[in-house]
Every structure is written in C-alpha cells, then in structure tokens.
C-alpha cells in the first residue's frame, strides 16, 4: 500500500514536471520576454538589466529549475499586460470559475442521475428513447452554440436571465461569491446549464449503463422476488450500487469542467480564469498563460491521483480480511 | 398424494421466448400441484426448464420470455394474470424464493438487518423496532450465532453457508405459504449442503410451508422431498411419490437418471450415462422429446406426444418401464 502510494505520487510529480517544462518552453521561447515587457524606446542597458533581473542570462537548466521552484511556491511572475502579480490575478478569478464548475456539477448530478435511472428502468418507453436520442444531441452540440442559443432565448427574447457577467458578488475574505445575492444566482443559471449540458448527458449515460448491469444481478432479482416496492428496488438497491463509478467520474470530470469553462466563460463574459486565459492569449501575456496551464494541469493530476488512491482503499482484496468462516 | 386442497396449482403451463429466429417453446404443458406443507422435488438435466417453472410461478419472467398458455393458481386464486403491482404483493408475502448463489443474492452495500427489516416492513404492519426484533429472531431461527451483533453486519462479513442462512431468513421473513428453492445448496461447500437442506426442511415443516425444491442432487430429493417431478426438454415427464420415482421409475428417462446415481454403499460408483444429450429448444423432435435417446422408442413415440396419465401422477410415456412385481 505504501509502495503504491509512493509510486503514484512520483508519477504525479513526473507529470507535473513535464507540464512545467512545456509551460517553461512557452515562457522562454514564445517571443522574447524582454521585448514584450519593455517598450521600443528602452535602451540596451535597460534591456540587459531586465534580462539579468529575470534570470535570462543563466544557463537553460538553471532557468528551468528556478521556474519550477517558483511555480511550486505559486510565483509565476508579473503579468505583462497589467503589471500585476500573476497569482493575485488568478486568485481573483478562481472563485468565479469554481462556482461555475460547482453549479454545473450539482446540475449534472441532480438531473443526470434521475434521467439515467429512468432511461434504464423504462428503457423501451418512448420517453427513454427520446432522452437517449437527446443525449446524443447534447454530446454533439458545441457548448458555445448552446450558450448563444440560451442567451438568444432567455436573455434577448424573454429577458428572464442576464446574458453576461456574474451579477452582484459578496466578498468573503479573498473569495468572491455570487451564490449569496439574487442577481448572482440568476447570473449563474445560463452559464451553469451551458457548462453542465455535456456533463448531464455523461452522468445520464453512465448511470443508465451501470443500472442496466445492476438490474441483471442476482441481488436485484432476489429483492424483486421478496416483493420489495419497485421504487425501492430501483433507487435504494440498484442505484446505490451504481454510485461509486458516478462519484469517480464526477470527481475526474471536475478537471475537464474547469478546462471547458474557458468556452462558456468567453460566451458569457464570465470573469473567471478561462476568460483571463483567453485575454492573456490575445495579449501574448505569457506568465498568465503559463500559470493557467500549470494550475489546470495540477487540478487534473491531483484529482486523478486522489481517485487512484481512493480505489486502492476500497479494493475488495483489502476487504477480504473481514470475511469470517463458519 | 395429499388429499388437502392444493396450495399451488400449475395447469398446462406454456412459456415461450419470442426471438428473432422464431418462437421457442421453453415450457410445454407443465401441470403439477403442491399441497400445503408439501415438499415437491424437481429434477432434470440442465436446461430442462426447472428454473423457468419457478420463475413463471413467482411472476418474474423477463422479456422476451412470457407465459403463453395455462394457468397458475395459489390457493385457488389465479396469479399469472395479476397486475404487476398486485403480483409484487404476492411475492415475498405468499411465495418466497431462494436462489442458487448466496454470495450474490444479498445486496453487498446494505447490512443484513437493513435487508431483513425492509422485507418485513414491506409486507407486515410492524414498527421499525418490531421489525428489527423480528430480524434478529429470524437470524436466530436460521441458526446464526450471536444474531444481535450479526444483524448489523454486511454480507461480506458472513461465510457462504451463513449467507445462505440469511437468504433463507429473508425468504421466510413474511411467512410465505410457498417457497421456491432453486438449487439452494449447489453453490455451497459439500460439507454444509446437508445442514442447509436440513434447516430448510425443518423450518418448512414447522411453519407448514410448501416447497418447490429444484436440485440436481438425488440424495437430497430422497431425504427431503415428498414427491418428485422429473422434467425433460420443457415438459414434465414423470411425477409421483418420492419412493416410487426413485426406486421404481416408470419413465425411461427417469430410469436412466436414477441408474446414473452411485448406488448407496457401492465403493466404486458406476455412472450409467444416458446416451446422447437433451435437444435444444429450437430442435425438439416431434412426439416424445426423449425418443432419440430412448431404448424403448417405437413409431408411435415419434408421432404423438405422450401425456401424464389422468390424475397427473405417473409417467408421460407410451411404453413405461414395467412396475416391479412386488409393488
Ligand atoms: N432469454 C432466453 N431466451 C431464450 N431461451 C432461454 C432464455 N432464458 C432461458 N432460456 C432457455 O430456457 C430453457 C430452460 O432454462 P432453465 O434455466 O429453466 O433450465 P434449468 O432446468 O433450470 O437448468 P439448470 O439445471 O442449468 O439450472 C433453457 O433451454 C434455456 O436455454
Ligand atoms: S414415449 Fe417412447 S420414446 Fe418417449 S420415453 Fe416413452 S418409450 Fe421412450
Ligand atoms: Mg436452473
């Protein structure tokens, strides 16, 4: 178990170092940072001075090493565009993205699970067939199209919901939340739906597949043979058996949602990290891009590692110890 | 045969599967009764339709399988035509079921007590506390030591034999009048098979529960059953009191089946195999389904389907094995 843990953590560290290398390469070789930071009138002396200050005169491995150690401390340098600490910029934008991802995750579970159960139990009904068909549509519709469509219907035509921004936010420490104000909550609806649409269909299909498998098991057959109510057989007995994979996939998908939030944030002008990244790309703001890349990768790697460790903990072979003989 | 009015009465049951390659008749003209408190053993080789008969009785046939003819009566009431919601109330309350594999019959993520209490409270008007007390009492009744602590444990904390005891407790939780036990000991260690069979028999005798006991073990039949039904290729080929069927079978198939049991006391058991194998569902020959393998087959056997004698006891055969002189 300990060996597995160490191996898994080394693995994660290896992946992060590779990502850091990529981010470093972008940082170092996409354009000259010195040229990007100074204006044309800067003298050669000013240029050299900045080059030394940024450590660009040192050898390549040394530069990489200091990039990694700085990144590990959360130091990604100064944004070229607005001369602010990158980490401060990201911390400002993080709550908006995470709240959007949270809402999308909750929506995907609250809608996806019941739909999955329904399409499994009544798999031959026209309602279930329609949902299956609809889920194919949901997977294949690009989210910017969905977002624009929703804006068109609910903001422009009906005027029910805001089309952009976070609404009013409340500051709790460094965290800014839109969940506590009515306008903040209203503002979350359309982007939340847009971001969760794919996830809803994913959860629905996963629950459906798991349910269909579970419904064939002996313990469900025996539960039916005991005359238990249909609702209890479906939800208490069958669904319970499907939740582990749903939790796993939902956990892993959080990384994806953060990454995909980029598109949704652009459509809804949502002031999150994704929008920050898109703006950084337009201005070739390399430190912000590198930091975003590192952060999203870190979330991916951390979630994957946690899920692997969780699996090791619930491995049935470890549970075997408790079987008594008699 | 018992004189009491039958608890279960299956009349001319016919079960079919509508498949893409046409209709398969899986059960054809199956008729038998089970009296209150009686244990009917059901034997026959794999695929004969034993499990299917039990599944049809508890109303759990899955599409594409369906009942295509005949009727099933429980205490004189037709149950094969009940709406699903009403049939659900019959299951567990009036007909209990025990399946082959105790390792997979219990929900792995619910405690034994939770599964018992839910079953009890689904059918009986008891409070939570009363149901819990009943769950413990049931576990004790099926011979689980320290039932008070065991009741809050999960299935994986029980051994195979103990799990099958839990399964029996679950099947008996609402005191059904009939139990369908489909090979209840096949998956168990040989050393505990006899205990479980004895437990099942004792409990059913005590509660006056009728049992349809499907098994491959003729020893279990001889010890446990009152009467035996022999199935072959979806039909009932012989039905009679256990002594008669085991010692003096009338149907050539039953005779072959009995000859294949190692004789009691014989050190080197000689297994007399019946030549050939049972036909697949799509390829059941006309007339008697056993005719290709039957040593006594005649022209009539391949032309007309033999039926059980009137009264439903005896062999469905045109040329039954002669009764021994002393019977
Ligand atoms: N879904 C299905 N489609 C087609 N045929 C089926 C289906 N389910 C079962 N059958 C057939 O029904 C027949 C009866 O099966 P059943 O399970 O009742 O046999 P059994 O006597 O219990 O055998 P075993 O001793 O192996 O348990 C078999 O020939 C089987 O192939
Ligand atoms: S009916 Fe004919 S073929 Fe069938 S078992 Fe009897 S003798 Fe054999
Ligand atoms: Mg079977």
XYZ file of C-alpha atoms and ligand atoms in Angstrom:
693
model
C 0.000 0.000 0.000
C 2.793 2.420 0.953
C 4.805 1.418 -2.125
C 1.732 2.039 -4.266
C 1.231 5.424 -2.672
C 4.816 6.477 -3.260
C 4.771 5.207 -6.832
C 1.570 7.093 -7.529
C 2.902 10.342 -6.036
C 6.147 10.064 -8.007
C 4.054 9.541 -11.097
C 2.065 12.673 -10.393
C 5.232 14.642 -9.758
C 6.660 13.401 -13.075
C 3.600 14.572 -14.973
C 3.705 17.967 -13.294
C 7.420 18.389 -14.124
C 6.663 17.621 -17.772
C 3.857 20.161 -17.831
C 6.143 22.660 -16.125
C 8.712 22.032 -18.835
C 6.138 22.776 -21.544
C 4.990 25.901 -19.737
C 8.619 26.949 -19.319
C 9.329 26.423 -23.013
C 6.384 28.656 -23.903
C 7.528 31.198 -21.380
C 11.086 31.176 -22.597
C 10.749 30.807 -26.328
C 7.440 32.274 -27.485
C 8.650 35.750 -28.189
C 11.378 37.407 -26.153
C 10.044 38.286 -22.682
C 12.310 41.294 -22.546
C 10.980 42.661 -25.812
C 7.430 42.010 -24.679
C 7.886 43.765 -21.334
C 9.712 46.876 -22.457
C 8.671 49.429 -24.998
C 10.628 50.259 -28.140
C 12.382 53.256 -26.608
C 14.182 51.190 -23.947
C 17.945 51.414 -24.045
C 20.257 48.425 -24.403
C 21.364 48.950 -20.791
C 17.754 48.740 -19.605
C 17.294 45.583 -21.680
C 20.371 43.905 -20.199
C 19.398 44.934 -16.719
C 15.935 43.354 -17.115
C 17.490 40.249 -18.680
C 19.629 39.760 -15.570
C 16.724 40.571 -13.236
C 14.597 37.905 -14.929
C 17.494 35.458 -14.739
C 17.512 35.052 -18.515
C 21.301 35.245 -18.631
C 21.665 31.991 -16.710
C 22.013 28.503 -18.243
C 18.919 26.706 -19.534
C 18.702 24.003 -16.788
C 19.157 26.611 -14.078
C 16.357 28.684 -15.565
C 14.073 25.651 -15.640
C 14.953 24.822 -12.060
C 14.110 28.280 -10.827
C 10.875 28.235 -12.893
C 9.833 25.002 -11.189
C 10.731 26.133 -7.676
C 8.950 29.425 -8.204
C 5.891 27.664 -9.626
C 5.809 25.347 -6.626
C 5.656 28.459 -4.431
C 2.905 29.904 -6.582
C 5.156 32.529 -8.120
C 4.615 32.920 -11.830
C 5.964 36.419 -12.155
C 4.319 39.632 -13.274
C 1.616 39.858 -15.906
C 2.970 41.642 -18.998
C -0.361 43.272 -19.589
C -1.291 44.904 -16.320
C 1.939 44.555 -14.354
C 0.213 42.665 -11.516
C 1.354 39.534 -9.744
C 0.009 36.619 -11.811
C -1.002 34.652 -8.764
C -3.062 37.597 -7.495
C -4.797 37.858 -10.867
C -5.618 34.157 -10.808
C -6.782 34.205 -7.199
C -9.177 36.994 -8.150
C -10.638 34.923 -10.968
C -10.580 31.494 -9.335
C -13.834 31.814 -7.302
C -15.871 32.701 -10.400
C -14.674 29.607 -12.258
C -15.010 27.259 -9.302
C -18.551 28.431 -8.537
C -19.497 27.903 -12.151
C -17.979 24.410 -12.073
C -19.727 23.652 -8.785
C -23.109 24.681 -10.169
C -22.507 22.630 -13.319
C -21.537 19.581 -11.253
C -24.571 19.848 -8.987
C -26.847 20.278 -12.008
C -25.311 17.301 -13.770
C -25.898 15.039 -10.764
C -29.354 16.389 -9.909
C -30.565 15.972 -13.482
C -28.307 13.233 -14.844
C -28.914 10.622 -12.117
C -32.752 10.586 -12.245
C -32.685 10.595 -16.044
C -30.195 7.724 -16.051
C -32.348 5.690 -13.683
C -35.454 6.424 -15.745
C -33.872 5.512 -19.081
C -32.597 2.247 -17.582
C -35.856 1.184 -15.928
C -38.160 2.177 -18.770
C -35.633 1.540 -21.482
C -38.209 0.644 -24.111
C -40.583 3.531 -23.451
C -40.681 6.350 -25.988
C -39.683 8.835 -23.289
C -36.456 6.943 -22.602
C -35.735 6.549 -26.310
C -36.253 10.281 -26.793
C -33.854 11.049 -23.937
C -31.269 8.693 -25.381
C -31.570 10.483 -28.691
C -31.442 13.853 -26.934
C -28.289 12.850 -25.083
C -26.540 12.174 -28.382
C -27.552 15.675 -29.406
C -26.316 17.059 -26.085
C -22.921 15.438 -26.592
C -22.518 16.647 -30.152
C -23.706 20.253 -29.732
C -20.711 22.530 -29.157
C -21.130 24.452 -25.922
C -20.643 27.886 -27.481
C -23.634 27.146 -29.729
C -25.689 26.073 -26.721
C -24.651 29.197 -24.825
C -25.534 31.540 -27.667
C -28.857 29.754 -28.178
C -29.705 30.092 -24.469
C -28.775 33.772 -24.487
C -30.939 34.296 -27.539
C -33.972 32.644 -25.948
C -33.739 33.540 -22.252
C -31.930 36.871 -22.340
C -32.650 38.534 -25.635
C -36.152 37.227 -26.402
C -37.645 36.529 -22.987
C -35.415 38.807 -20.946
C -35.571 36.476 -17.943
C -31.895 35.961 -17.253
C -28.737 38.025 -17.663
C -26.586 37.288 -20.712
C -23.200 38.158 -19.253
C -21.231 38.795 -16.077
C -21.555 37.475 -12.538
C -24.137 39.887 -11.192
C -23.573 41.204 -7.695
C -20.911 39.387 -5.693
C -20.202 39.275 -1.973
C -16.627 39.252 -0.725
C -15.749 36.651 1.920
C -12.083 37.102 2.638
C -10.318 36.779 -0.723
C -13.221 34.692 -2.080
C -15.928 36.485 -4.036
C -19.219 34.612 -4.233
C -22.254 35.127 -6.435
C -24.243 32.491 -4.604
C -25.444 34.865 -1.887
C -27.159 37.502 -3.983
C -30.257 37.064 -6.168
C -28.583 38.675 -9.162
C -25.500 36.497 -8.643
C -27.626 33.368 -8.637
C -29.579 34.484 -11.699
C -26.306 35.107 -13.500
C -25.168 31.550 -12.755
C -28.171 29.878 -14.413
C -27.372 30.137 -18.121
C -23.603 29.550 -17.916
C -24.235 26.730 -15.428
C -26.618 24.996 -17.817
C -24.295 25.549 -20.748
C -21.322 24.088 -18.958
C -23.270 21.177 -17.460
C -25.127 20.050 -20.583
C -22.378 17.707 -21.697
C -21.862 16.530 -18.130
C -25.592 15.832 -17.675
C -25.595 13.537 -20.687
C -22.404 11.909 -19.453
C -23.846 11.194 -15.992
C -27.126 10.031 -17.517
C -25.404 7.564 -19.837
C -23.119 6.314 -17.114
C -25.980 5.791 -14.650
C -28.031 4.106 -17.361
C -25.252 1.672 -18.263
C -24.475 0.889 -14.625
C -28.160 0.482 -13.805
C -28.763 -1.895 -16.703
C -25.901 -4.021 -15.460
C -27.010 -3.897 -11.838
C -30.628 -4.714 -12.702
C -29.401 -8.055 -14.058
C -27.633 -9.030 -10.838
C -28.824 -11.743 -8.501
C -29.345 -9.392 -5.583
C -31.790 -7.281 -7.570
C -33.601 -10.413 -8.724
C -33.779 -11.570 -5.116
C -35.002 -8.137 -3.993
C -37.809 -8.398 -6.552
C -38.539 -11.968 -5.509
C -39.074 -10.671 -1.960
C -41.748 -8.343 -3.267
C -39.941 -5.105 -2.429
C -41.527 -1.992 -3.932
C -40.365 -1.101 -7.415
C -39.190 2.330 -6.307
C -37.077 0.860 -3.532
C -35.593 -1.761 -5.859
C -34.609 0.955 -8.345
C -33.355 3.675 -6.039
C -32.423 2.076 -2.722
C -30.980 -1.144 -4.087
C -29.929 -0.695 -7.710
C -28.854 2.959 -7.719
C -26.822 2.546 -4.534
C -24.708 0.014 -6.367
C -24.055 2.492 -9.214
C -22.937 5.476 -7.161
C -19.263 4.586 -6.807
C -18.477 4.961 -10.528
C -20.642 8.095 -10.701
C -18.673 9.700 -7.878
C -15.396 8.703 -9.513
C -16.300 10.077 -12.910
C -17.737 13.255 -11.428
C -14.530 13.800 -9.482
C -12.371 13.253 -12.543
C -14.581 15.465 -14.679
C -14.041 18.489 -12.446
C -10.702 18.976 -14.186
C -12.440 18.827 -17.557
C -15.116 21.251 -16.433
C -12.506 23.765 -15.357
C -10.828 23.422 -18.733
C -14.100 23.585 -20.694
C -15.288 26.533 -18.635
C -12.995 28.544 -20.890
C -15.507 28.402 -23.747
C -18.521 29.071 -21.537
C -16.758 31.960 -19.812
C -15.941 33.504 -23.159
C -19.526 33.253 -24.389
C -20.963 34.718 -21.169
C -18.083 37.132 -20.468
C -17.792 35.307 -17.138
C -14.885 36.816 -15.184
C -13.189 33.504 -14.416
C -9.779 32.008 -15.083
C -10.786 30.813 -18.524
C -11.618 34.325 -19.648
C -8.378 35.528 -18.079
C -6.519 32.939 -20.126
C -8.281 33.885 -23.360
C -7.423 37.544 -22.745
C -3.856 36.548 -21.923
C -3.577 34.737 -25.246
C -4.734 37.807 -27.175
C -2.062 39.910 -25.473
C 0.612 37.188 -25.522
C 0.700 37.542 -21.740
C 2.977 34.544 -21.297
C 3.240 34.403 -17.455
C -0.554 34.282 -17.139
C -0.771 31.562 -19.807
C 1.941 29.507 -18.127
C 0.294 29.851 -14.729
C -3.120 28.850 -16.070
C -1.626 25.822 -17.810
C 0.139 24.745 -14.625
C -2.915 25.279 -12.457
C -5.343 23.332 -14.653
C -2.823 20.506 -15.041
C -2.337 20.441 -11.312
C -6.080 20.046 -10.740
C -6.167 17.180 -13.279
C -3.209 15.366 -11.784
C -4.364 15.886 -8.195
C -7.871 14.545 -8.935
C -6.535 11.535 -10.824
C -4.153 10.694 -8.026
C -6.829 11.062 -5.368
C -9.201 8.780 -7.274
C -6.495 6.155 -7.728
C -5.735 6.264 -4.027
C -9.435 6.016 -3.180
C -9.671 2.912 -5.369
C -6.761 1.339 -3.581
C -8.553 1.930 -0.300
C -11.846 0.306 -1.376
C -10.151 -2.523 -3.283
C -12.183 -5.659 -2.453
C -8.979 -7.626 -1.921
C -8.316 -5.400 1.073
C -11.813 -6.042 2.316
C -11.337 -9.828 2.177
C -9.707 -9.758 5.599
C -13.046 -9.310 7.303
C -14.675 -12.491 5.914
C -15.339 -14.873 8.739
C -15.608 -18.575 8.252
C -18.256 -20.661 9.933
C -50.562 -37.599 -2.893
C -52.091 -35.268 -0.350
C -55.856 -35.014 -0.015
C -55.752 -31.362 1.040
C -56.759 -28.693 -1.466
C -53.629 -27.674 -3.363
C -51.650 -24.669 -2.228
C -50.156 -24.190 -5.668
C -51.698 -25.496 -8.813
C -49.943 -25.189 -12.160
C -52.136 -26.139 -15.125
C -50.835 -26.737 -18.648
C -48.216 -24.026 -18.271
C -46.612 -22.954 -21.517
C -43.738 -20.456 -21.620
C -42.299 -19.153 -24.873
C -39.457 -16.922 -25.948
C -40.128 -14.789 -28.994
C -36.734 -14.493 -30.601
C -35.606 -13.196 -33.973
C -35.249 -16.763 -35.168
C -38.820 -17.534 -34.221
C -40.742 -18.695 -31.198
C -39.035 -21.079 -28.803
C -41.307 -23.132 -26.599
C -39.408 -23.456 -23.333
C -42.169 -24.970 -21.180
C -44.954 -27.007 -22.667
C -47.991 -28.378 -20.875
C -46.463 -28.401 -17.397
C -49.014 -29.355 -14.732
C -48.460 -30.119 -11.067
C -49.817 -29.329 -7.616
C -48.144 -28.619 -4.313
C -50.174 -29.272 -1.169
C -49.800 -27.109 1.948
C -46.640 -28.145 3.769
C -45.582 -30.487 0.996
C -42.077 -30.562 -0.481
C -42.028 -31.219 -4.212
C -38.619 -32.049 -5.621
C -37.956 -31.030 -9.212
C -35.181 -32.763 -11.122
C -33.932 -32.934 -14.687
C -30.786 -32.113 -16.555
C -29.529 -28.611 -17.244
C -31.848 -26.598 -19.465
C -34.877 -28.806 -18.780
C -36.894 -25.817 -17.605
C -36.782 -26.194 -13.828
C -35.735 -22.636 -13.053
C -38.074 -21.289 -15.689
C -41.020 -23.028 -13.993
C -40.122 -21.392 -10.670
C -39.607 -18.013 -12.311
C -43.011 -18.236 -14.000
C -44.674 -19.095 -10.686
C -43.224 -16.042 -8.907
C -44.045 -13.873 -11.914
C -40.515 -12.747 -12.690
C -40.177 -13.890 -16.298
C -38.141 -11.343 -18.238
C -38.951 -10.455 -21.831
C -38.679 -11.996 -24.373
C -39.943 -14.822 -22.139
C -43.670 -14.890 -21.378
C -46.477 -17.176 -20.343
C -48.282 -18.237 -23.494
C -50.864 -20.592 -22.047
C -52.145 -22.404 -18.995
C -52.740 -21.011 -15.552
C -51.118 -20.739 -12.140
C -53.340 -20.772 -9.058
C -52.335 -20.034 -5.489
C -54.964 -21.304 -3.026
C -57.432 -21.315 -5.879
C -56.696 -17.729 -6.950
C -55.215 -17.119 -10.357
C -51.900 -15.310 -10.012
C -50.463 -15.455 -13.517
C -52.862 -12.774 -14.705
C -52.483 -10.414 -11.729
C -51.418 -6.851 -12.488
C -47.720 -6.279 -11.640
C -48.440 -4.206 -8.520
C -50.625 -6.957 -7.054
C -48.209 -9.707 -8.033
C -45.488 -7.794 -6.213
C -47.528 -8.106 -3.011
C -47.830 -11.856 -3.553
C -44.062 -12.210 -3.875
C -42.368 -12.371 -0.523
C -45.689 -12.359 1.349
C -47.220 -15.546 -0.090
C -44.461 -17.012 -2.235
C -40.856 -16.790 -1.135
C -37.859 -17.594 -3.283
C -34.333 -18.818 -2.645
C -31.780 -18.786 -5.424
C -28.678 -20.741 -6.089
C -25.890 -18.393 -5.170
C -25.878 -16.949 -1.649
C -22.730 -14.990 -2.450
C -24.571 -12.841 -4.975
C -28.134 -12.910 -3.639
C -27.548 -10.306 -0.940
C -27.005 -6.608 -1.561
C -23.304 -6.003 -0.864
C -23.784 -2.443 0.405
C -26.715 -2.948 2.788
C -26.483 -4.598 6.177
C -28.180 -7.922 6.656
C -30.517 -6.240 9.144
C -31.484 -3.480 6.711
C -32.377 -6.059 4.073
C -34.413 -8.108 6.538
C -36.202 -5.112 8.032
C -37.151 -3.737 4.635
C -38.579 -7.089 3.577
C -40.502 -7.437 6.828
C -41.911 -3.916 6.786
C -42.861 -4.151 3.134
C -45.282 -6.961 3.927
C -46.147 -6.775 7.610
C -47.592 -3.807 9.542
C -44.756 -3.617 12.056
C -42.909 -0.668 13.539
C -39.212 -0.187 12.927
C -38.344 -1.572 16.349
C -40.642 -4.570 15.944
C -39.179 -5.297 12.523
C -35.692 -5.125 13.962
C -36.616 -7.531 16.749
C -38.140 -9.854 14.178
C -34.988 -9.659 12.043
C -32.870 -10.769 14.979
C -35.342 -13.547 15.814
C -35.256 -14.761 12.201
C -31.462 -14.849 12.156
C -31.536 -16.832 15.364
C -34.115 -19.190 13.904
C -31.922 -19.974 10.896
C -29.055 -20.769 13.238
C -26.837 -17.718 13.083
C -24.866 -17.361 16.318
C -24.862 -14.006 18.140
C -27.642 -12.736 15.911
C -27.869 -9.423 17.823
C -24.458 -8.317 16.574
C -24.586 -10.112 13.227
C -27.744 -8.233 12.251
C -25.795 -5.012 11.728
C -23.049 -6.592 9.625
C -22.623 -6.610 5.860
C -22.930 -9.742 3.714
C -19.186 -9.945 3.037
C -18.665 -10.495 6.744
C -20.531 -13.832 6.514
C -19.288 -17.136 5.132
C -21.096 -18.816 2.226
C -23.125 -21.150 4.424
C -24.063 -18.322 6.790
C -25.081 -16.169 3.865
C -27.426 -18.851 2.591
C -28.950 -18.988 6.063
C -29.516 -15.235 5.771
C -31.110 -15.795 2.359
C -33.448 -18.357 3.905
C -34.312 -15.912 6.681
C -35.107 -13.301 4.029
C -37.293 -15.705 2.073
C -39.194 -16.623 5.242
C -39.346 -13.056 6.601
C -43.052 -12.534 5.908
C -44.026 -16.183 6.457
C -44.983 -17.127 2.907
C -47.002 -20.287 2.381
C -44.851 -21.424 -0.506
C -41.112 -21.340 -1.084
C -39.452 -21.779 -4.455
C -35.941 -23.020 -3.705
C -33.867 -23.171 -6.872
C -30.780 -25.284 -6.187
C -30.347 -23.684 -2.757
C -27.202 -25.641 -1.914
C -25.460 -26.140 -5.254
C -23.068 -23.215 -4.785
C -22.134 -24.249 -1.257
C -19.348 -26.321 0.159
C -20.320 -30.004 0.168
C -19.807 -30.126 3.941
C -22.527 -27.558 4.616
C -25.015 -28.592 1.926
C -26.667 -31.152 4.180
C -27.011 -28.650 7.060
C -28.723 -26.096 4.851
C -31.086 -28.664 3.349
C -31.965 -29.954 6.803
C -32.563 -26.393 8.022
C -34.836 -25.624 5.101
C -36.808 -28.811 5.641
C -37.151 -28.270 9.386
C -38.331 -24.666 9.012
C -40.851 -25.527 6.312
C -42.203 -28.438 8.333
C -42.543 -26.191 11.402
C -44.307 -23.415 9.555
C -46.285 -25.686 7.240
C -44.689 -24.067 4.211
C -44.973 -25.791 0.842
C -41.731 -26.028 -1.099
C -40.788 -26.430 -4.715
C -37.237 -27.685 -4.379
C -35.160 -27.676 -7.555
C -31.998 -29.722 -7.248
C -29.556 -31.919 -9.112
C -28.885 -33.945 -6.018
C -30.983 -37.128 -5.927
C -29.743 -37.750 -2.411
C -31.355 -34.503 -1.276
C -34.561 -35.476 -3.092
C -34.653 -38.881 -1.441
C -34.162 -37.384 2.034
C -36.212 -34.224 1.740
C -38.986 -34.397 -0.823
C -42.471 -35.875 -0.509
C -42.995 -36.116 -4.238
C -40.755 -35.717 -7.269
C -41.349 -34.100 -10.632
C -38.978 -35.031 -13.440
C -38.560 -32.550 -16.278
C -37.134 -33.078 -19.728
C -36.884 -30.517 -22.548
C -39.543 -28.229 -21.093
C -42.033 -30.980 -20.268
C -42.932 -32.860 -17.151
C -42.183 -36.493 -17.875
C -42.806 -38.155 -14.535
C -44.465 -37.205 -11.294
C -45.000 -39.342 -8.232
C -44.221 -40.040 -4.581
C -40.523 -39.978 -3.904
C -40.168 -43.693 -3.028
C -41.861 -44.739 -6.194
C -39.987 -42.450 -8.549
C -36.591 -43.133 -7.018
C -36.972 -46.897 -6.517
C -39.305 -47.822 -9.343
C -39.235 -45.123 -12.039
C -41.715 -45.664 -14.887
C -40.312 -43.233 -17.454
C -37.229 -44.480 -19.352
C -35.561 -41.075 -18.825
C -36.132 -41.217 -15.066
C -34.856 -44.778 -15.057
C -31.665 -43.622 -16.758
C -31.369 -40.703 -14.340
C -31.737 -42.992 -11.321
C -29.280 -45.507 -12.738
C -26.716 -42.721 -13.007
C -26.738 -42.139 -9.237
C -23.959 -44.011 -7.489
C -25.657 -46.795 -5.582
C -25.679 -46.473 -1.825
C -22.745 -48.293 -0.345
C -21.153 -49.054 -3.684
C -17.474 -48.291 -3.274
C -16.762 -47.797 -6.932
C -19.757 -45.986 -8.247
C -20.517 -46.838 -11.847
C -22.235 -43.938 -13.515
C -24.551 -45.238 -16.168
C -24.797 -42.326 -18.560
C -27.777 -41.793 -20.785
C -26.517 -41.783 -24.355
C -26.840 -38.504 -26.247
C -27.940 -35.128 -24.941
C -31.138 -33.184 -24.432
C -32.346 -31.398 -27.602
C -32.024 -27.643 -27.837
C -35.236 -25.643 -27.590
C -35.419 -24.975 -31.323
C -34.852 -28.627 -32.202
C -37.258 -30.615 -30.054
C -38.311 -33.666 -32.089
C -41.983 -34.357 -32.790
C -43.704 -36.796 -30.472
C -41.816 -37.693 -27.315
C -38.837 -35.351 -26.826
C -36.829 -38.228 -25.374
C -37.347 -40.565 -28.347
C -33.891 -40.061 -29.968
C -32.244 -41.288 -26.778
C -34.861 -43.801 -25.669
C -34.084 -47.535 -25.793
C -37.830 -48.371 -25.951
C -38.834 -45.859 -28.630
C -41.416 -47.011 -31.148
C -43.050 -45.446 -34.208
C -45.790 -44.026 -32.026
C -43.234 -42.250 -29.858
C -42.013 -40.086 -32.724
C -45.558 -39.264 -33.852
C -47.579 -38.432 -30.741
C -46.629 -36.511 -27.632
C -47.258 -38.700 -24.581
C -49.078 -37.049 -21.658
C -49.072 -37.761 -17.949
C -51.843 -40.212 -17.010
C -55.117 -38.644 -15.840
C -54.738 -37.532 -12.236
C -51.307 -36.171 -13.017
C -49.282 -38.934 -11.391
C -47.120 -41.405 -13.290
C -45.018 -41.223 -16.448
C -45.679 -39.389 -19.707
C -44.633 -42.332 -21.850
C -46.189 -44.686 -24.354
C -44.182 -47.644 -23.125
C -43.454 -47.102 -19.442
C -40.996 -49.318 -17.630
C -42.879 -52.223 -16.051
C -43.775 -51.846 -12.396
C -41.820 -54.229 -10.213
C -43.944 -57.268 -9.258
C -43.879 -56.643 -5.506
C -45.300 -53.124 -5.680
N -33.821 -15.322 -22.600
C -33.915 -16.565 -23.124
N -34.038 -16.743 -24.454
C -34.119 -17.993 -24.994
N -34.094 -19.110 -24.253
C -33.967 -19.015 -22.922
C -33.852 -17.737 -22.276
N -33.746 -17.953 -20.936
C -33.763 -19.291 -20.758
N -33.913 -19.942 -21.933
C -33.998 -21.382 -22.152
O -34.983 -21.938 -21.340
C -34.631 -23.283 -21.050
C -34.905 -23.600 -19.613
O -33.947 -22.982 -18.810
P -33.891 -23.191 -17.222
O -32.998 -22.147 -16.667
O -35.255 -23.263 -16.674
O -33.177 -24.607 -17.083
P -32.883 -25.406 -15.746
O -33.658 -26.657 -15.826
O -33.099 -24.564 -14.556
O -31.363 -25.736 -15.932
P -30.171 -25.708 -14.842
O -30.179 -27.036 -14.207
O -28.965 -25.496 -15.684
O -30.435 -24.585 -13.896
C -33.193 -23.464 -21.445
O -33.136 -24.288 -22.591
C -32.716 -22.082 -21.755
O -31.826 -22.123 -22.828
S -42.735 -42.252 -25.101
Fe -41.483 -43.624 -26.245
S -39.655 -42.517 -26.666
Fe -40.708 -41.413 -25.088
S -39.855 -42.220 -23.257
Fe -41.643 -43.430 -23.629
S -40.889 -45.147 -24.786
Fe -39.292 -43.641 -24.821
Mg -31.795 -23.613 -13.134
